[in-house]
XYZ file of N, CA and C in Angstrom:
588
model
N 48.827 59.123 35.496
C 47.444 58.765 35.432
C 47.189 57.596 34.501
N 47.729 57.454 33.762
C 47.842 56.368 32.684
C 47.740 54.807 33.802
N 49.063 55.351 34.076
C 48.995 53.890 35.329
C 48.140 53.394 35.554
N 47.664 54.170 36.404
C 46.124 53.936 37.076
C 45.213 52.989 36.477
N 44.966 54.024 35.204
C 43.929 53.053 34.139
C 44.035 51.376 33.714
N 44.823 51.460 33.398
C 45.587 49.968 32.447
C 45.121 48.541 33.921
N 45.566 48.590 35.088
C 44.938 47.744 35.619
C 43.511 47.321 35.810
N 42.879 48.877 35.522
C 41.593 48.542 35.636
C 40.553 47.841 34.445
N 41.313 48.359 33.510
C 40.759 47.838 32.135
C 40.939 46.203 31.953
N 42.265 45.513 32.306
C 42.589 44.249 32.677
C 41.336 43.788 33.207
N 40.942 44.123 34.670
C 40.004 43.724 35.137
C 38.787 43.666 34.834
N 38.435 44.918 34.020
C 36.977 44.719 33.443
C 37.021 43.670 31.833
N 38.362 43.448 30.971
C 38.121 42.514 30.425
C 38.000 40.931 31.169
N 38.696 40.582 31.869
C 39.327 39.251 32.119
C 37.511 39.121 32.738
N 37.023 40.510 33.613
C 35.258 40.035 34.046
C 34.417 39.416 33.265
N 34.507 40.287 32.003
C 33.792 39.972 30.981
C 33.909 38.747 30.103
N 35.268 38.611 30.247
C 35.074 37.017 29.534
C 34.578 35.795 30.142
N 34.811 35.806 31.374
C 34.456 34.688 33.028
C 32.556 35.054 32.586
N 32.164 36.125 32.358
C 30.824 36.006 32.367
C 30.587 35.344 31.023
N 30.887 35.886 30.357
C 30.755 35.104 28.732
C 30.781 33.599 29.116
N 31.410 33.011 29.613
C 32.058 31.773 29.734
C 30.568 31.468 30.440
N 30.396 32.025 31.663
C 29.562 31.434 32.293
C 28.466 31.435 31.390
N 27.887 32.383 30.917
C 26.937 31.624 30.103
C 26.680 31.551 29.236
N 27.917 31.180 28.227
C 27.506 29.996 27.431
C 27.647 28.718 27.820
N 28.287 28.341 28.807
C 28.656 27.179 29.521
C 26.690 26.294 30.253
N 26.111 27.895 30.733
C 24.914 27.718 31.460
C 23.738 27.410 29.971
N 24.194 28.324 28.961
C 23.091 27.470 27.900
C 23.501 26.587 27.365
N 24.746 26.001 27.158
C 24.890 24.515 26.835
C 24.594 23.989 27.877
N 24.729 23.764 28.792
C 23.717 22.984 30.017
C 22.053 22.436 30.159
N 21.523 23.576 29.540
C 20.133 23.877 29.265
C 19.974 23.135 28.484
N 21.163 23.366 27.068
C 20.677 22.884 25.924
C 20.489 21.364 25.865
N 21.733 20.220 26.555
C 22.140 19.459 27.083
C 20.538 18.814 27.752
N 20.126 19.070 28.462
C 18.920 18.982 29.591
C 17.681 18.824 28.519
N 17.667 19.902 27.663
C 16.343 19.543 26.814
C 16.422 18.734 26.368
N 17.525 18.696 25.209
C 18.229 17.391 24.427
C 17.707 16.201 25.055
N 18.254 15.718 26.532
C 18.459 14.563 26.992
C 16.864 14.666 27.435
N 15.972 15.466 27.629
C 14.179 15.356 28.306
C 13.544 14.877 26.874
N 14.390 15.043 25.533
C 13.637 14.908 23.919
C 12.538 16.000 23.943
N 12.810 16.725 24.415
C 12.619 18.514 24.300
C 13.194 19.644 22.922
N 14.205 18.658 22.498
C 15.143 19.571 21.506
C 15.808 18.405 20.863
N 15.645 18.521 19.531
C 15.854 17.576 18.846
C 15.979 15.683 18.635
N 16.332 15.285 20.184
C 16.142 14.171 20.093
C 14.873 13.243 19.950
N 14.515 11.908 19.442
C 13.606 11.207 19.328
C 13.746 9.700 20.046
N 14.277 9.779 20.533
C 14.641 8.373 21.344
C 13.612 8.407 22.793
N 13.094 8.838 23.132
C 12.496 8.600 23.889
C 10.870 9.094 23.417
N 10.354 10.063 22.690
C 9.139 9.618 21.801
C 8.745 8.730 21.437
N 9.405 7.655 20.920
C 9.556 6.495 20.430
C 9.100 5.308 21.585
N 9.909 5.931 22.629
C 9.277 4.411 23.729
C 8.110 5.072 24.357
N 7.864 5.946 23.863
C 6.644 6.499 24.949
C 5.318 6.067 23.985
N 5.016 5.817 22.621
C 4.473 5.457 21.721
C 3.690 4.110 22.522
N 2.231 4.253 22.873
C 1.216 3.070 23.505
C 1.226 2.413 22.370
N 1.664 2.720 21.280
C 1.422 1.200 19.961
C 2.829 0.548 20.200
N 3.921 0.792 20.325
C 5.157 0.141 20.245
C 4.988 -1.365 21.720
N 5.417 -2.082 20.721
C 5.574 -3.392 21.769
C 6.193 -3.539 22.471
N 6.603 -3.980 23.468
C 6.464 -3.782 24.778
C 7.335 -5.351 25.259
N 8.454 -5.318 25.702
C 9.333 -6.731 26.591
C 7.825 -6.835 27.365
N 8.209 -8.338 27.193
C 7.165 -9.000 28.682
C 8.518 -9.862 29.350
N 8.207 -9.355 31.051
C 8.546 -10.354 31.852
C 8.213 -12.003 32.032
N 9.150 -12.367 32.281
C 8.534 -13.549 32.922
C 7.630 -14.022 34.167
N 6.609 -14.692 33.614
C 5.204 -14.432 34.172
C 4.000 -13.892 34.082
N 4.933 -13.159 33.145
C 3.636 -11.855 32.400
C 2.683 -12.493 31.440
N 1.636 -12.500 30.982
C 0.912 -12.550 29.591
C 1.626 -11.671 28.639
N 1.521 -12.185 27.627
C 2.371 -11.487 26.314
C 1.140 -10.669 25.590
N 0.036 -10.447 25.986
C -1.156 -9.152 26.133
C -0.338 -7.691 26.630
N -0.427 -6.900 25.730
C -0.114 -5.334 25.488
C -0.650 -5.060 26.774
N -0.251 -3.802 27.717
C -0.411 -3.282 28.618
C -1.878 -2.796 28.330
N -2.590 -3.096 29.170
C -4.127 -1.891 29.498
C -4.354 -0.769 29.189
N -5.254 -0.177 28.998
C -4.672 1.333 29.311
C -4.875 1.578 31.015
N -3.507 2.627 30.863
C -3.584 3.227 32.350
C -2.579 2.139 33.156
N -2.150 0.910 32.384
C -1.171 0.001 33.148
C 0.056 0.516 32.737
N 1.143 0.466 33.482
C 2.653 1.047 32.830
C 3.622 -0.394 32.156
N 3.667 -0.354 31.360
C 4.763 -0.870 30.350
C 5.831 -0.972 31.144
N 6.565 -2.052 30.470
C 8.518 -2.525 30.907
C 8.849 -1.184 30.009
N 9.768 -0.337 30.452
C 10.446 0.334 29.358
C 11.279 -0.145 28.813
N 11.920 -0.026 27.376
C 12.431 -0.507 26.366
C 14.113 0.341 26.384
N 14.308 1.038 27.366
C 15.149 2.250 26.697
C 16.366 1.503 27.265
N 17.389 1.229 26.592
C 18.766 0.690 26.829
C 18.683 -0.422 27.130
N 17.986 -1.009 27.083
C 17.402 -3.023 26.950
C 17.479 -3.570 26.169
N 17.862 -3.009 25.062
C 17.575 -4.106 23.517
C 19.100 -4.064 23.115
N 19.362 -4.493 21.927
C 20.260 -4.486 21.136
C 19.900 -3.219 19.973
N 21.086 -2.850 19.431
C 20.642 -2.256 18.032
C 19.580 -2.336 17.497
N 19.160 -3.294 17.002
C 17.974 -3.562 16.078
C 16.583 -3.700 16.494
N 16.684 -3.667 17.843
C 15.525 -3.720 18.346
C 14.993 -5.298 18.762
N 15.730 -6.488 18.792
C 15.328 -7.492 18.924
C 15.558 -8.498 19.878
N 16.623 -8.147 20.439
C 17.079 -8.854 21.528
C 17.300 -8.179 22.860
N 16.509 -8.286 23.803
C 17.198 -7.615 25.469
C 18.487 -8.179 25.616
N 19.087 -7.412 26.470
C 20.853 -7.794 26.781
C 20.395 -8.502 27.602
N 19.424 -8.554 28.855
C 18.948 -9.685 29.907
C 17.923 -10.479 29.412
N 18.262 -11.295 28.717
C 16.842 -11.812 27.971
C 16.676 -12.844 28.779
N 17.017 -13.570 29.931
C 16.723 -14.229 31.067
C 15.723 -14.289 31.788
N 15.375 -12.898 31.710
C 14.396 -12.295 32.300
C 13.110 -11.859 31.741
N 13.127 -12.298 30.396
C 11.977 -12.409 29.864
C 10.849 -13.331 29.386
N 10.138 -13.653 28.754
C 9.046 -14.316 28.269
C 9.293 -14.196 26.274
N 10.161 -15.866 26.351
C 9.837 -15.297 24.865
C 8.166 -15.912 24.301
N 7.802 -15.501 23.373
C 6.538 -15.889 22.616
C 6.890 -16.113 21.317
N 6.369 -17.274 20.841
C 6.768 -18.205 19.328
C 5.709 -17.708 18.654
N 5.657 -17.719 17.257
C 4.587 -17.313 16.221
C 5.066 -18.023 14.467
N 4.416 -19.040 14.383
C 4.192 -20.383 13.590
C 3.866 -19.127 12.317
N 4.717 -19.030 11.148
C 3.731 -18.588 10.159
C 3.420 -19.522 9.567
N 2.164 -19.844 9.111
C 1.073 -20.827 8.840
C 2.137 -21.398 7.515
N 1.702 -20.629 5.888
C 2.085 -21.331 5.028
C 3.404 -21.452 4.503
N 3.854 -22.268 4.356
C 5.365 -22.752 3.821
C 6.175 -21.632 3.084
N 7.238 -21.267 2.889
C 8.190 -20.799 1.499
C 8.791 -21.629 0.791
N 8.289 -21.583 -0.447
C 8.749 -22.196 -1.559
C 9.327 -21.244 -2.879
N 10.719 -22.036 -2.563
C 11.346 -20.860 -4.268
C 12.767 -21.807 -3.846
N 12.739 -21.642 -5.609
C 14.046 -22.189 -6.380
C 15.282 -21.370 -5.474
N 16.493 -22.573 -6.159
C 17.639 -21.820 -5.311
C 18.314 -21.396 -6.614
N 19.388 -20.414 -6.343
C 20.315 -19.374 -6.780
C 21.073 -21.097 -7.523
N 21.246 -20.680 -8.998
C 21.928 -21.314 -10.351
C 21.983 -22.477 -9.691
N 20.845 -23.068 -9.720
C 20.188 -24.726 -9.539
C 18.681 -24.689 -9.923
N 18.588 -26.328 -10.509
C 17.494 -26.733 -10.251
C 16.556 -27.284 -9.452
N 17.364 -26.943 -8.605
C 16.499 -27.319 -7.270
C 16.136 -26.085 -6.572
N 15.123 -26.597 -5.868
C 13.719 -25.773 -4.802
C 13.773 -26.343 -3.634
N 14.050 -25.426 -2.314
C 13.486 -25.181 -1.149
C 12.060 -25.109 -0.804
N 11.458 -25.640 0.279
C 10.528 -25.863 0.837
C 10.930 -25.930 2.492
N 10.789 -23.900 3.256
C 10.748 -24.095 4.438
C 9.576 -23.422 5.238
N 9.379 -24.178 6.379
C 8.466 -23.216 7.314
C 9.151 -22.827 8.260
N 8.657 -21.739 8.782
C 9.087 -20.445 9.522
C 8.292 -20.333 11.096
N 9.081 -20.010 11.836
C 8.458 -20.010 13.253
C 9.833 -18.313 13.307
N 8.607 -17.743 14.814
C 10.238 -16.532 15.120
C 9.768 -16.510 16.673
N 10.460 -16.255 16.907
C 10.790 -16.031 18.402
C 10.864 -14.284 18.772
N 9.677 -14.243 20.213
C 10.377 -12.431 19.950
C 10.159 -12.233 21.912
N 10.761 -11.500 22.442
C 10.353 -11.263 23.846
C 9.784 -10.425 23.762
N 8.629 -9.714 22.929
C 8.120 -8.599 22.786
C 6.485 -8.886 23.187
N 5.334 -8.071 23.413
C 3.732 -8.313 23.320
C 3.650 -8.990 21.721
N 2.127 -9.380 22.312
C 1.780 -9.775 21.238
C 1.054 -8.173 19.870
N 1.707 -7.302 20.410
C 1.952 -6.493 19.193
C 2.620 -6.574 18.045
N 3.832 -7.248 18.354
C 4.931 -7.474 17.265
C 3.981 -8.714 16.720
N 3.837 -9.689 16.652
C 3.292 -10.983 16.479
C 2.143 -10.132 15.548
N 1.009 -9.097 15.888
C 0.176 -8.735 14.948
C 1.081 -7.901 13.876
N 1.909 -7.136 13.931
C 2.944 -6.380 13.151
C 2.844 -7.354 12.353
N 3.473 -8.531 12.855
C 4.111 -9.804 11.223
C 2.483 -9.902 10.846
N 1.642 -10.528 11.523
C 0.573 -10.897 10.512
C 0.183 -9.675 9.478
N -0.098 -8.308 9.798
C -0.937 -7.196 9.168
C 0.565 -7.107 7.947
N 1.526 -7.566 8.127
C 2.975 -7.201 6.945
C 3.220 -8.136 6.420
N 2.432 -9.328 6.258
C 2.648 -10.754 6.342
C 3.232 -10.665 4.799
N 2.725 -10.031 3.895
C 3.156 -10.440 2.983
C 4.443 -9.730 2.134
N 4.806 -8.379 2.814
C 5.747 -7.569 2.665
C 6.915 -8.768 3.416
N 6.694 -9.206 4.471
C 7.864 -10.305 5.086
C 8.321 -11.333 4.576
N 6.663 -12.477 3.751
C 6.905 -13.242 2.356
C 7.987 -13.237 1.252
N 7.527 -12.071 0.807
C 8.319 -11.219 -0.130
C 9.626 -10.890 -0.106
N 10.491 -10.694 0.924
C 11.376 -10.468 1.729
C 11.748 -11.808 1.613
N 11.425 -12.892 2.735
C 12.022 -14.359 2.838
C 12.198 -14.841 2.014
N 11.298 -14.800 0.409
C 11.623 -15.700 -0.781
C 12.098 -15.004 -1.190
N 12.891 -13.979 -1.142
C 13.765 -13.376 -2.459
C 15.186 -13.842 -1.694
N 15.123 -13.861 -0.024
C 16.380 -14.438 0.277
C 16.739 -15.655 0.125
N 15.623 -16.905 0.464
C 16.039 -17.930 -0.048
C 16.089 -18.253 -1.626
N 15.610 -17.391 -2.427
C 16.327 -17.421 -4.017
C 17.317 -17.380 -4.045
N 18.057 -16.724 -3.513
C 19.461 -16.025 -3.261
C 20.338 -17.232 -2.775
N 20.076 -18.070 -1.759
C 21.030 -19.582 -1.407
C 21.642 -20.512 -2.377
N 22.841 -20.703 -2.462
C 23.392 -21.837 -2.767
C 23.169 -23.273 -2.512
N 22.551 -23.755 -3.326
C 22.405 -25.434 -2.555
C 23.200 -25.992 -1.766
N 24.569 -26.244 -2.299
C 25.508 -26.979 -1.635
C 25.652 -26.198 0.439
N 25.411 -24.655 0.200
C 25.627 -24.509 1.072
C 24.751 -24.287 2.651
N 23.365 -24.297 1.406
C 22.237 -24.403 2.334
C 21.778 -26.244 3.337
N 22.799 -26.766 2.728
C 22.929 -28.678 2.672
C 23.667 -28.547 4.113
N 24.573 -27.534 4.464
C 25.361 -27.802 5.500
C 24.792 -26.818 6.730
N 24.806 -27.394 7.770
C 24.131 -26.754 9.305
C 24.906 -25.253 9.336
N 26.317 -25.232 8.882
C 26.583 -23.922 8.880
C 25.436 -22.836 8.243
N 25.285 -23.244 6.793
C 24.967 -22.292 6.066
C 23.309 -22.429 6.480
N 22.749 -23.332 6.962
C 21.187 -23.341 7.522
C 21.029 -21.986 8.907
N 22.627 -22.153 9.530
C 22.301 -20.983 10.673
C 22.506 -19.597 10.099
N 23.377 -19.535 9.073
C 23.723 -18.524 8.503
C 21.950 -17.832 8.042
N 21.517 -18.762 7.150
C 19.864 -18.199 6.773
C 19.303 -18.425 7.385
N 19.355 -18.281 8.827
C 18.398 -18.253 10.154
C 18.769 -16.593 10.267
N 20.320 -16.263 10.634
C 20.383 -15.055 11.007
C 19.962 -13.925 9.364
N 19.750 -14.384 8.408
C 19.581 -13.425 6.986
C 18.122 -13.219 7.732
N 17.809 -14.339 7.254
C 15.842 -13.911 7.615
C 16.014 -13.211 8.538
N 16.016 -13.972 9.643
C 15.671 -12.522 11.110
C 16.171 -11.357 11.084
N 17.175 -10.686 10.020
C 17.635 -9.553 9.596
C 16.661 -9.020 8.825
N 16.212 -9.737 7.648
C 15.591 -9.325 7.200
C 13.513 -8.801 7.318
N 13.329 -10.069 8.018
C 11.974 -9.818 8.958
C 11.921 -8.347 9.559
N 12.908 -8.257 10.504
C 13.043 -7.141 11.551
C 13.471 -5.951 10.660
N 14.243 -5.853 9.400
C 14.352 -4.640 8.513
C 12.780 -4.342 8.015
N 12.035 -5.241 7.215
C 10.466 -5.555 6.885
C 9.698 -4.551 7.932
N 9.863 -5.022 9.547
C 8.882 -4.503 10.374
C 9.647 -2.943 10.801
N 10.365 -2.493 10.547
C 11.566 -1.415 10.819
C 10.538 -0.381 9.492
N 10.642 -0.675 8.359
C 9.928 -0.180 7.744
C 8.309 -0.039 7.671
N 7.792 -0.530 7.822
C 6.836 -0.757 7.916
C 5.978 0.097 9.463
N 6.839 -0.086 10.136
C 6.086 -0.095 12.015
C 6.955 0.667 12.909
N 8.557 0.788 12.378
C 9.280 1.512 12.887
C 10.038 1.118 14.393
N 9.864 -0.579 14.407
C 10.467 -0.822 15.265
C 10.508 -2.530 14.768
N 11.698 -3.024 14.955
C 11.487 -4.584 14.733
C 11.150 -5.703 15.474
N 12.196 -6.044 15.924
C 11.292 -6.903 17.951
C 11.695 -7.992 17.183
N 12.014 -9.052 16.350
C 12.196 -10.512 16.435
C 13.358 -10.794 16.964
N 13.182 -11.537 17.803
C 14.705 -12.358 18.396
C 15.625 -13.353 17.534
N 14.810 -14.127 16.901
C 14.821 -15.613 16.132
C 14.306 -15.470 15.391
N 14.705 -16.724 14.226
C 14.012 -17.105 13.340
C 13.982 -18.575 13.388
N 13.113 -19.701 13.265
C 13.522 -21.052 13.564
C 12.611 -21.599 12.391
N 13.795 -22.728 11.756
C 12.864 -23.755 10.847
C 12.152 -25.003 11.327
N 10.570 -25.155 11.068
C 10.200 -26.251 11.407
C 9.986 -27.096 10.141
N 10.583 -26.776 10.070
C 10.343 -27.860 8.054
C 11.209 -26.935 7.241
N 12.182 -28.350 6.650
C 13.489 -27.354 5.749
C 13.726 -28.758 5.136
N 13.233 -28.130 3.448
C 13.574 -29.527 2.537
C 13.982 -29.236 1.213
N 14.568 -29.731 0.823
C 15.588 -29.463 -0.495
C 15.357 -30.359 -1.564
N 15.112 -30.116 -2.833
C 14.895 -31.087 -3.431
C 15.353 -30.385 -4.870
């Protein structure tokens, strides 16, 4: 009689584990599904669903924020890291934004002073563009402590001028990251850069 038993017990474990399996296999699935709907812990898609966050414009488009009740370009796997560049940026509309007054500040162990103006480039609405004005001076603040920071000799050479093209626009887009929680500048471009 023993016999008997021992196969059957086999069978009711090896059942029981195949069900186990199945579902935990079926609530990681679930779990998986919420996750990826931003149902359960994720925030990546809250974020683009946000009617204040700026918005790619196509080409052709007005760089005017969607209506209400109009649907937005979505943003989700279009940008770069930082939020500033589309991978197809071909296909967009960039929009320029002149900040009005100059930066002026001494350079790093010299007596000499910089004098530049600032333009940025962004394929974003003209949301981002109000972002910089309403932070205007948190971004100020930001740009002249980086150009304090330059070496003359090296700010003299086109290398080191592109080099503090890409600092600023790092730093702009960190500025609006804090501030707004999303950055959006593409560029940074000098229209006046003088050394003296």
């Amino acid at each position: 009689m023993s016999d008997e038993k021992a196969p059957r017990k086999k069978g009711k474990g090896k059942l029981a584990i195949i069900v186990v399996l199945v579902l935990l296999l079926g609530a990681a699935g679930a779990a998986g599904g919420f996750f990826a709907a931003g149902m359960l812990g994720g925030t990546a898609h809250a974020e683009t669903e946000d009617p204040n966050r700026p918005k790619l414009v196509l080409k052709g488009e007005a760089a005017e924020p969607a209506k209400e009740g109009e649907k937005a370009e979505p943003v989700i796997g279009t940008v770069d890291g930082d939020g500033s560049s589309p991978k197809d940026a071909a296909n967009y509309q960039a929009t320029y934004y002149q900040i009005e007054t100059p930066f002026t500040s001494n350079l790093k162990d010299s007596g000499s002073f910089a004098q530049i103006s600032l333009a940025i480039a962004t394929y974003y609405d003209s949301r981002l563009i109000e972002n910089i004005k309403q932070h205007e001076i948190a971004v100020r603040s930001s740009v002249l402590m980086h150009i304090a920071d330059q070496d003359e000799l090296e700010l003299s050479t086109p290398q080191g001028k592109e080099a503090l093209q890409k600092e600023l626009k790092g730093a702009i887009n960190k500025i609006l990251v804090e501030k707004t929680g999303f950055g959006g500048v593409d560029n940074v471009y000098f229209t006046n850069f003088v050394i003296q």
